[in-house]
PDB file of C-alpha atoms in Angstrom:
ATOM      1  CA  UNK A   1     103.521 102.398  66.703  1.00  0.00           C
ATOM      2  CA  UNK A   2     103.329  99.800  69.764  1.00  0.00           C
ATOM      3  CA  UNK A   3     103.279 101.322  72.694  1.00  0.00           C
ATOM      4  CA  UNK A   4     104.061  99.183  75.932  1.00  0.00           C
ATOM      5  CA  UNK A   5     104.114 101.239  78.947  1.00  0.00           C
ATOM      6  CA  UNK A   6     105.498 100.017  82.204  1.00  0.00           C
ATOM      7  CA  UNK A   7     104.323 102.114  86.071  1.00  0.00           C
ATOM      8  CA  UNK A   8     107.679 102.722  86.861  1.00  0.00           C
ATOM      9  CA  UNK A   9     111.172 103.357  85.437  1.00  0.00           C
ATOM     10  CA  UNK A  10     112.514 102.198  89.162  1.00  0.00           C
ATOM     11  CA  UNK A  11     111.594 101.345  92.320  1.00  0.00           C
ATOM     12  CA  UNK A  12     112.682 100.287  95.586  1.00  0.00           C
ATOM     13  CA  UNK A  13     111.270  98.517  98.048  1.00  0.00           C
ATOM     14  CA  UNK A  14     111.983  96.359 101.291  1.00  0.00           C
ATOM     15  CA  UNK A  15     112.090  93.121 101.730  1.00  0.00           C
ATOM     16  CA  UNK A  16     108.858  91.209 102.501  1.00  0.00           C
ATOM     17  CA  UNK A  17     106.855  93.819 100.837  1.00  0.00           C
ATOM     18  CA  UNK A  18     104.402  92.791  98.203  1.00  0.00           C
ATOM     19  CA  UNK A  19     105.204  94.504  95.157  1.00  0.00           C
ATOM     20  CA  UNK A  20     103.314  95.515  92.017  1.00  0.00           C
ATOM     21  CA  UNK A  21     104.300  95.899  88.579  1.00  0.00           C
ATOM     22  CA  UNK A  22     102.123  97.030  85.972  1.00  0.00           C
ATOM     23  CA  UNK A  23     102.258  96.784  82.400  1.00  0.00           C
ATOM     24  CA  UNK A  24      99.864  98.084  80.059  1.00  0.00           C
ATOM     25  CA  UNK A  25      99.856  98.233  75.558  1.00  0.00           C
ATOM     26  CA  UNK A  26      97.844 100.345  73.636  1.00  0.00           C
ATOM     27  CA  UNK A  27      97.689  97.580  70.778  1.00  0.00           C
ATOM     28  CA  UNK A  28      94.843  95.048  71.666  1.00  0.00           C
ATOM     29  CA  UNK A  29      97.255  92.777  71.546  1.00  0.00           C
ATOM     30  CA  UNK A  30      96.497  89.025  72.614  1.00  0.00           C
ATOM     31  CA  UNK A  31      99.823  88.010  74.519  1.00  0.00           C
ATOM     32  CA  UNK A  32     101.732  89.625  77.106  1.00  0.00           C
ATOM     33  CA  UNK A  33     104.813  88.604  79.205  1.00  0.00           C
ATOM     34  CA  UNK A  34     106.952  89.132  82.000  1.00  0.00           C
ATOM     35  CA  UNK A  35     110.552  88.915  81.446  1.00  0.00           C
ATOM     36  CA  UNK A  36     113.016  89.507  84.359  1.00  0.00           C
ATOM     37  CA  UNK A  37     117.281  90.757  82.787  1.00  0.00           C
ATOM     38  CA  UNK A  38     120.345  90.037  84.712  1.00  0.00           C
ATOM     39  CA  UNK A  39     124.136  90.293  83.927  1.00  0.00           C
ATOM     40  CA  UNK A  40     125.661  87.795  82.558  1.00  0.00           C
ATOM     41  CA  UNK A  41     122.150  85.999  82.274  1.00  0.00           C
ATOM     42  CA  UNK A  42     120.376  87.898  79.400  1.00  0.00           C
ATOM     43  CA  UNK A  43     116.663  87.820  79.858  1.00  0.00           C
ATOM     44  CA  UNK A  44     114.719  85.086  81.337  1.00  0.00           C
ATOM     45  CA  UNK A  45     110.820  84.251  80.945  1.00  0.00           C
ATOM     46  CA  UNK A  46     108.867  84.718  83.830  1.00  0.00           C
ATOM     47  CA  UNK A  47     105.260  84.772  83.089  1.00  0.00           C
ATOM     48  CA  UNK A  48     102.960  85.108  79.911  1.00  0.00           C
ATOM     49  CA  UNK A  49      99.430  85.118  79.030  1.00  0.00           C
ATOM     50  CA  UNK A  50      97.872  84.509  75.902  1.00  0.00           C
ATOM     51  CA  UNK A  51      94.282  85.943  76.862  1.00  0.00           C
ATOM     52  CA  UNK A  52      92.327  87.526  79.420  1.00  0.00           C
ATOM     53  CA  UNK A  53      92.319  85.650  82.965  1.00  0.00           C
ATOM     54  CA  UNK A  54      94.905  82.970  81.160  1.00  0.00           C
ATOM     55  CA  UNK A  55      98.555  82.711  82.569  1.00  0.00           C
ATOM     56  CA  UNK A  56     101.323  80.307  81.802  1.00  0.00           C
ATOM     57  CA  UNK A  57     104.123  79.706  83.880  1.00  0.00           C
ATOM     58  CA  UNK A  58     107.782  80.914  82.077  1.00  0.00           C
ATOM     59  CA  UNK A  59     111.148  79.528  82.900  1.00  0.00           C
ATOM     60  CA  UNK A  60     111.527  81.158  86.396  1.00  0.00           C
ATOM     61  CA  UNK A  61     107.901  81.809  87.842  1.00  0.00           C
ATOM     62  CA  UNK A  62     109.127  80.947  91.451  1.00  0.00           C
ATOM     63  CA  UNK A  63     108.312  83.853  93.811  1.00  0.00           C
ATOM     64  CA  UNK A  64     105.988  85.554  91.234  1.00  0.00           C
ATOM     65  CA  UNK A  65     102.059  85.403  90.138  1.00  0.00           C
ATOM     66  CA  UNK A  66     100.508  87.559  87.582  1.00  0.00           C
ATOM     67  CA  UNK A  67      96.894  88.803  86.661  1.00  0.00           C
ATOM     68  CA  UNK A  68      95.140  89.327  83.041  1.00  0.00           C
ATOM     69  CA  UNK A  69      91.889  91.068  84.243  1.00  0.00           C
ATOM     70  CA  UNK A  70      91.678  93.176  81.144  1.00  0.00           C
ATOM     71  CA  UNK A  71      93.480  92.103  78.099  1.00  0.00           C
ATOM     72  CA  UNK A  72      95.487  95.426  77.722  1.00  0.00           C
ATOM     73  CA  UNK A  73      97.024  95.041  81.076  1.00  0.00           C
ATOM     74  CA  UNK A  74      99.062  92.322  82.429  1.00  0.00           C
ATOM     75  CA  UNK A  75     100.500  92.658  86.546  1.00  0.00           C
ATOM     76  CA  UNK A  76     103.426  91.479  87.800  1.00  0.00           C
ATOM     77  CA  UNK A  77     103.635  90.338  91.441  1.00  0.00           C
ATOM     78  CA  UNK A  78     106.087  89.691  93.984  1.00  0.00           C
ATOM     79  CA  UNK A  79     104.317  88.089  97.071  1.00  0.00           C
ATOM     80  CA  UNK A  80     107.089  88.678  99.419  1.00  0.00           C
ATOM     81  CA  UNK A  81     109.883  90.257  97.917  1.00  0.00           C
ATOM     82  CA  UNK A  82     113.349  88.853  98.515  1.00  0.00           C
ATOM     83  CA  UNK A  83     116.667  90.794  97.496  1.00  0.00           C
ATOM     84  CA  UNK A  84     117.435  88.266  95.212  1.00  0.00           C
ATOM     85  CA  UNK A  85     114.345  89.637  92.750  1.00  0.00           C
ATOM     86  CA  UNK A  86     116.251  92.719  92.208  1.00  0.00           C
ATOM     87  CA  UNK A  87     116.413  92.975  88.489  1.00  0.00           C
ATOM     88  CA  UNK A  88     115.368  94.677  85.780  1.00  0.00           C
ATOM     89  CA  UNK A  89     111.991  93.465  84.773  1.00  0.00           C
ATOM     90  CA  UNK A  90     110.673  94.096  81.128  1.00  0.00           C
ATOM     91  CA  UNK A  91     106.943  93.476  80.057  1.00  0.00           C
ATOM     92  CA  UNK A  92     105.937  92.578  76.397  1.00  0.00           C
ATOM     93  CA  UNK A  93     102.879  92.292  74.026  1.00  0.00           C
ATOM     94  CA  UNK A  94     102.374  90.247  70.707  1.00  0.00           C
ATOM     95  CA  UNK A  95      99.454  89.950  68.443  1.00  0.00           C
ATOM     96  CA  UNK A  96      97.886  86.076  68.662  1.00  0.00           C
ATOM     97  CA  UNK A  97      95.863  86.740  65.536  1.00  0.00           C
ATOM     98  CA  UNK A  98      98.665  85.050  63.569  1.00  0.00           C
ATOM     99  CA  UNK A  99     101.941  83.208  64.244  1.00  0.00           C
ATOM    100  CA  UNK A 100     105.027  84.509  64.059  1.00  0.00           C
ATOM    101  CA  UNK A 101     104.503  88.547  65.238  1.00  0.00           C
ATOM    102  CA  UNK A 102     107.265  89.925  67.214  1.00  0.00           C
ATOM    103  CA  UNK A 103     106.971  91.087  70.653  1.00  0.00           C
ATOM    104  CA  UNK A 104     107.282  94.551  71.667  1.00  0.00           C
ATOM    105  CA  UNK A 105     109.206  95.427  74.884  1.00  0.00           C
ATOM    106  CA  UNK A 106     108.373  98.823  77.447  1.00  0.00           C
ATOM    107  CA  UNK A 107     111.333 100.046  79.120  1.00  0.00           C
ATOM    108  CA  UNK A 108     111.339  98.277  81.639  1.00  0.00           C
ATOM    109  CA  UNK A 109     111.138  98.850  85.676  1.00  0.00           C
ATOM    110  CA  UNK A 110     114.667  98.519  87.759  1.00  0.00           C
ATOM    111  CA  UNK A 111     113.605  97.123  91.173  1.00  0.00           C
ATOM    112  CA  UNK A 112     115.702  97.198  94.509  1.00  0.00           C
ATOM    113  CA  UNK A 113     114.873  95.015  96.792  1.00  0.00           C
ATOM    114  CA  UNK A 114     116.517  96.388 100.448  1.00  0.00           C
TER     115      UNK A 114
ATOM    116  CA  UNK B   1     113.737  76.328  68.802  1.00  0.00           C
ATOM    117  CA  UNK B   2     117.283  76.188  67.446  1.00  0.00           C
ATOM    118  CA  UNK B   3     119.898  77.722  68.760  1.00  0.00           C
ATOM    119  CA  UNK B   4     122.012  80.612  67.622  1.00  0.00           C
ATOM    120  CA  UNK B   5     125.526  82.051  67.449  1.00  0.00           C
ATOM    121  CA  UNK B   6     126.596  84.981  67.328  1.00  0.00           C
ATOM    122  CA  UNK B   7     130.495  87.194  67.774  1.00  0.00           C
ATOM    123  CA  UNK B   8     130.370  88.596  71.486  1.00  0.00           C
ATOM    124  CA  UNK B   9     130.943  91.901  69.996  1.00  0.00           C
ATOM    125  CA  UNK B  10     131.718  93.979  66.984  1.00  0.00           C
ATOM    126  CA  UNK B  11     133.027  97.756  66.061  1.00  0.00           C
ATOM    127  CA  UNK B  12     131.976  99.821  63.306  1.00  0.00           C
ATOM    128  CA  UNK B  13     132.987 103.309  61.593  1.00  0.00           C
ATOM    129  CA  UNK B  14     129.884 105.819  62.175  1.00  0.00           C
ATOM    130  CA  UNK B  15     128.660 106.378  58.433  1.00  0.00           C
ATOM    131  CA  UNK B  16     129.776 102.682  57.329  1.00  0.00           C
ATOM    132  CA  UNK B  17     127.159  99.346  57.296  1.00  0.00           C
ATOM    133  CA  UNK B  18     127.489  97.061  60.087  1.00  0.00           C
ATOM    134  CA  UNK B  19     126.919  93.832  58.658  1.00  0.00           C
ATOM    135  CA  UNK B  20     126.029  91.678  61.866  1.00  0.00           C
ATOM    136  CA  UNK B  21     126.356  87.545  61.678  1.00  0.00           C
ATOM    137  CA  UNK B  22     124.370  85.443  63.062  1.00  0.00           C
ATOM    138  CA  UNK B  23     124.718  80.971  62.959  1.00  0.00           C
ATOM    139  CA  UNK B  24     121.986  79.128  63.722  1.00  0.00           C
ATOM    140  CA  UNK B  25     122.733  75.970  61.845  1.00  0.00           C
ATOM    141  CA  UNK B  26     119.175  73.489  63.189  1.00  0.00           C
ATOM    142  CA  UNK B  27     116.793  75.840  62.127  1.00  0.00           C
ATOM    143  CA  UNK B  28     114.034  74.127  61.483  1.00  0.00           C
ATOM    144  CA  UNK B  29     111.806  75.101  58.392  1.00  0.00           C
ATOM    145  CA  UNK B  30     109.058  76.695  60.239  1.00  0.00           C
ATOM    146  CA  UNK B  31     110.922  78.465  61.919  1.00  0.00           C
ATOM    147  CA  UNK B  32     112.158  82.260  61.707  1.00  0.00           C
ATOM    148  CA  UNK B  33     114.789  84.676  62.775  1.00  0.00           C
ATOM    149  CA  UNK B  34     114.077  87.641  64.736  1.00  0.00           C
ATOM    150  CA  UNK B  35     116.609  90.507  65.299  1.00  0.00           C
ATOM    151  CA  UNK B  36     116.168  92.883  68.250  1.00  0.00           C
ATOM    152  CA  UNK B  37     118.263  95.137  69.755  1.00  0.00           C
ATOM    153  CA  UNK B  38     118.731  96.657  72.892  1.00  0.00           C
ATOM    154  CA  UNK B  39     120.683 100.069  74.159  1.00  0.00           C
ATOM    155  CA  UNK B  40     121.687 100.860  77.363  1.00  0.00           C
ATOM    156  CA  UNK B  41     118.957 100.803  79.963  1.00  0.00           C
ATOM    157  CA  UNK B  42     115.772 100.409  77.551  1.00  0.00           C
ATOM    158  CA  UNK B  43     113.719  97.228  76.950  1.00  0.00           C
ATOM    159  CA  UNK B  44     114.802  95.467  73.930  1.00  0.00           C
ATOM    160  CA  UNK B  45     113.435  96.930  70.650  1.00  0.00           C
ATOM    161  CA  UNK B  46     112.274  94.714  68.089  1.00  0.00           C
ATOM    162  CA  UNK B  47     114.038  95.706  64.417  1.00  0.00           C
ATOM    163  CA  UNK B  48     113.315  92.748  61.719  1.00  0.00           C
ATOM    164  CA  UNK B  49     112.294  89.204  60.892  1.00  0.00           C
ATOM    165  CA  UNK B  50     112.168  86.892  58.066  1.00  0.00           C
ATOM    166  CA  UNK B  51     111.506  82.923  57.115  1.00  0.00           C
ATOM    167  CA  UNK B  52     113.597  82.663  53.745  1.00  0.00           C
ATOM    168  CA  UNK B  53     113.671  86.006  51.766  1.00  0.00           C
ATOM    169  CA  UNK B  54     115.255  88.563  52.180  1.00  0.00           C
ATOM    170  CA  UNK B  55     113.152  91.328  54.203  1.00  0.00           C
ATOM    171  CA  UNK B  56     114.015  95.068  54.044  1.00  0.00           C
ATOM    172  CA  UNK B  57     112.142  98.076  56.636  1.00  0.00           C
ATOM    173  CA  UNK B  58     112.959 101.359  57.788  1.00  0.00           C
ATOM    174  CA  UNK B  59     115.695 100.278  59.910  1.00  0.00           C
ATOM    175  CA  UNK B  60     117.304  97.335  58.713  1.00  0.00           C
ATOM    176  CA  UNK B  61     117.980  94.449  55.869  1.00  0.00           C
ATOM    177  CA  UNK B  62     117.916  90.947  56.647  1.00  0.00           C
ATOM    178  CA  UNK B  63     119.890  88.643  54.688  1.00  0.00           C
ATOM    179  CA  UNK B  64     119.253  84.984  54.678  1.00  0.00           C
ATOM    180  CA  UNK B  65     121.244  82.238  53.359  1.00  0.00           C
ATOM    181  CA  UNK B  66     119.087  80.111  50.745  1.00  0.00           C
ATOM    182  CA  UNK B  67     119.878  76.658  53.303  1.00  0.00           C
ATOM    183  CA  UNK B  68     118.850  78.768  56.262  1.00  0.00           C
ATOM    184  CA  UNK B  69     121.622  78.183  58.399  1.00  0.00           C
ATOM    185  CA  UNK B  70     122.586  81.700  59.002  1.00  0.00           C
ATOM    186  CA  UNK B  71     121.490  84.909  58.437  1.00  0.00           C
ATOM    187  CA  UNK B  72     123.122  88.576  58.230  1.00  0.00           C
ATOM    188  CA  UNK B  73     121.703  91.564  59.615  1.00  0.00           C
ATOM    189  CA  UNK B  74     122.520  95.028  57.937  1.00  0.00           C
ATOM    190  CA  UNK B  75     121.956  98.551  59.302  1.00  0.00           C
ATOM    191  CA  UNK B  76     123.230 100.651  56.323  1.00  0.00           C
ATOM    192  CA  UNK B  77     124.544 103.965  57.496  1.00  0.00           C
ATOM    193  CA  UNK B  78     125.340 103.194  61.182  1.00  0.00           C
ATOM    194  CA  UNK B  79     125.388 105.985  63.818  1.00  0.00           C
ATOM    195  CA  UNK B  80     126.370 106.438  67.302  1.00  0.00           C
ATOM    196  CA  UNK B  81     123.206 105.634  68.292  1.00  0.00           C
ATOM    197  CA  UNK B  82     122.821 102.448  66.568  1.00  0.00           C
ATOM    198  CA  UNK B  83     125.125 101.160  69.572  1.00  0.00           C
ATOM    199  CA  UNK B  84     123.472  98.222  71.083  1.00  0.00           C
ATOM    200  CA  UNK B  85     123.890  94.702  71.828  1.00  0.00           C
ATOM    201  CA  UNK B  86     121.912  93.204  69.184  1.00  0.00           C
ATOM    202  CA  UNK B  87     120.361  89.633  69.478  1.00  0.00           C
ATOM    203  CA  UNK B  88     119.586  87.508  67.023  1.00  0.00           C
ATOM    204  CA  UNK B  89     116.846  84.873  67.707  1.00  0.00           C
ATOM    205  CA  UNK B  90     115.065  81.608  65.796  1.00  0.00           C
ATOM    206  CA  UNK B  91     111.561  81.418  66.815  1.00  0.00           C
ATOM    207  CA  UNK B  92     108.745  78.062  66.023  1.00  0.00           C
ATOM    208  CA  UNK B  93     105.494  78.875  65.172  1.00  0.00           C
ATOM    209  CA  UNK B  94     102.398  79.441  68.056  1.00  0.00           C
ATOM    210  CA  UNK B  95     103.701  82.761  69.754  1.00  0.00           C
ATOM    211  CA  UNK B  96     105.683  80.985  71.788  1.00  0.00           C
ATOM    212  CA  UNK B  97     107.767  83.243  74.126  1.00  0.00           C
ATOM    213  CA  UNK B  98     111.477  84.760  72.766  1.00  0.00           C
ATOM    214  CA  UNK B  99     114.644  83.340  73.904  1.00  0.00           C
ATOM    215  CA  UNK B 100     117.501  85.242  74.086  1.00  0.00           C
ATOM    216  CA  UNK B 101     120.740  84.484  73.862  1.00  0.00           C
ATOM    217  CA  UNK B 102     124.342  86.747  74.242  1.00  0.00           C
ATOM    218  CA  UNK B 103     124.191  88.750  71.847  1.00  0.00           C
ATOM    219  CA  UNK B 104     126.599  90.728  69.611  1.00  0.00           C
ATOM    220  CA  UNK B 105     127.733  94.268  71.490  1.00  0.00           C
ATOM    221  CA  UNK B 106     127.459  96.734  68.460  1.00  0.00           C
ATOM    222  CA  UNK B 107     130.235  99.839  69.047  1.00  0.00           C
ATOM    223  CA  UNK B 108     129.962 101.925  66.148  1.00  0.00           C
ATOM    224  CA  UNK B 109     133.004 104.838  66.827  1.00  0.00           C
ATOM    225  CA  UNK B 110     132.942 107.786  65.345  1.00  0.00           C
TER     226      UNK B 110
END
């Protein structure tokens, strides 16, 4: 079975902080992505990356950067966190061998932004 | 991609199959439909897909009209813990990333 495995379950930090979410699959898969869930606005893409050191920019990448430094691992980051990035972020990996493979979702982490 | 449609939500008897609709009338013909699902404070979980047949796994069947335009999902012997809001979703070729939509809110009731 996939396995995507996200640091944390939730966190809270303060505003301004730099945060750090990590998000690592035990599939050697090729893509990864950062999704960010809200109510009422279903999930939204942040972030993906299709290879190691490669990054695309998703729907809403304002306020975020990511890095691909080993292909199993794929960081989220909030340069100065604001409170309206709390959400529930969810990571994802794919296979890029062939089209079509579904992505598999971690848990997610629930972030609070104070 | 196209679009989909899907009822905001949906009961079912525990024990009975919840057939689940889902619309998505532009398809285009490379594309294909993806069904996830997602309980209560988890990350979506991925459950089928399919281009025109019919697909069958451990979880779920996938039924999809012969002109593509819509699609039925069926979980055969729901339980209580096959409630979820389920999302259907039509996908193009090149891994490009998911798009979800609403969703249907599955309540099965015991």
């Amino acid at each position: 079975d996939v396995k995507v495995t996200q640091s944390s379950r939730y966190l809270v930090k303060r505003t301004g902080e730099k945060v750090f979410l990590e998000c690592v699959q035990d599939m050697d898969h090729e893509n990864m992505f950062w999704y960010r869930q809200d109510p009422g606005l279903g999930l939204r893409l942040i972030y993906f990356s299709y290879d190691v050191k490669m990054k695309e920019k998703g729907d809403i990448p304002e306020g975020y950067s990511v890095s691909r430094e080993k292909k199993e691992r794929f960081s989220l980051i909030l340069e100065s966190a604001s409170t309206n990035q709390t959400s529930m972020y969810l990571c994802a990996s794919s296979r890029g061998d062939r089209d079509y493979q579904p992505q598999h979702f971690g848990d997610g982490t629930r972030l609070s932004i104070l | 991609d196209a679009k989909t449609t899907q009822p905001t939500s949906m009961d079912c008897a525990e024990g009975r199959a919840a057939n689940l609709p889902c619309n998505h009338s532009t398809i285009s013909g490379n594309e294909y439909v993806y069904w996830y699902r997602q309980i209560h404070s988890q990350g979506p979980q991925y459950i089928i897909h399919g281009l025109k047949n019919n697909e069958t796994n451990e979880m779920a069947s996938l039924i999809i009209t012969e002109d593509r335009k819509s699609s039925t999902l069926i979980l055969p012997h729901a339980t209580l813990r096959d409630t979820a809001v389920y999302y259907c979703i039509v996908r193009g070729s090149g891994n490009t990333p998911l798009v979800f939509g609403k969703g249907t809110r599955l309540s099965v009731i015991a």
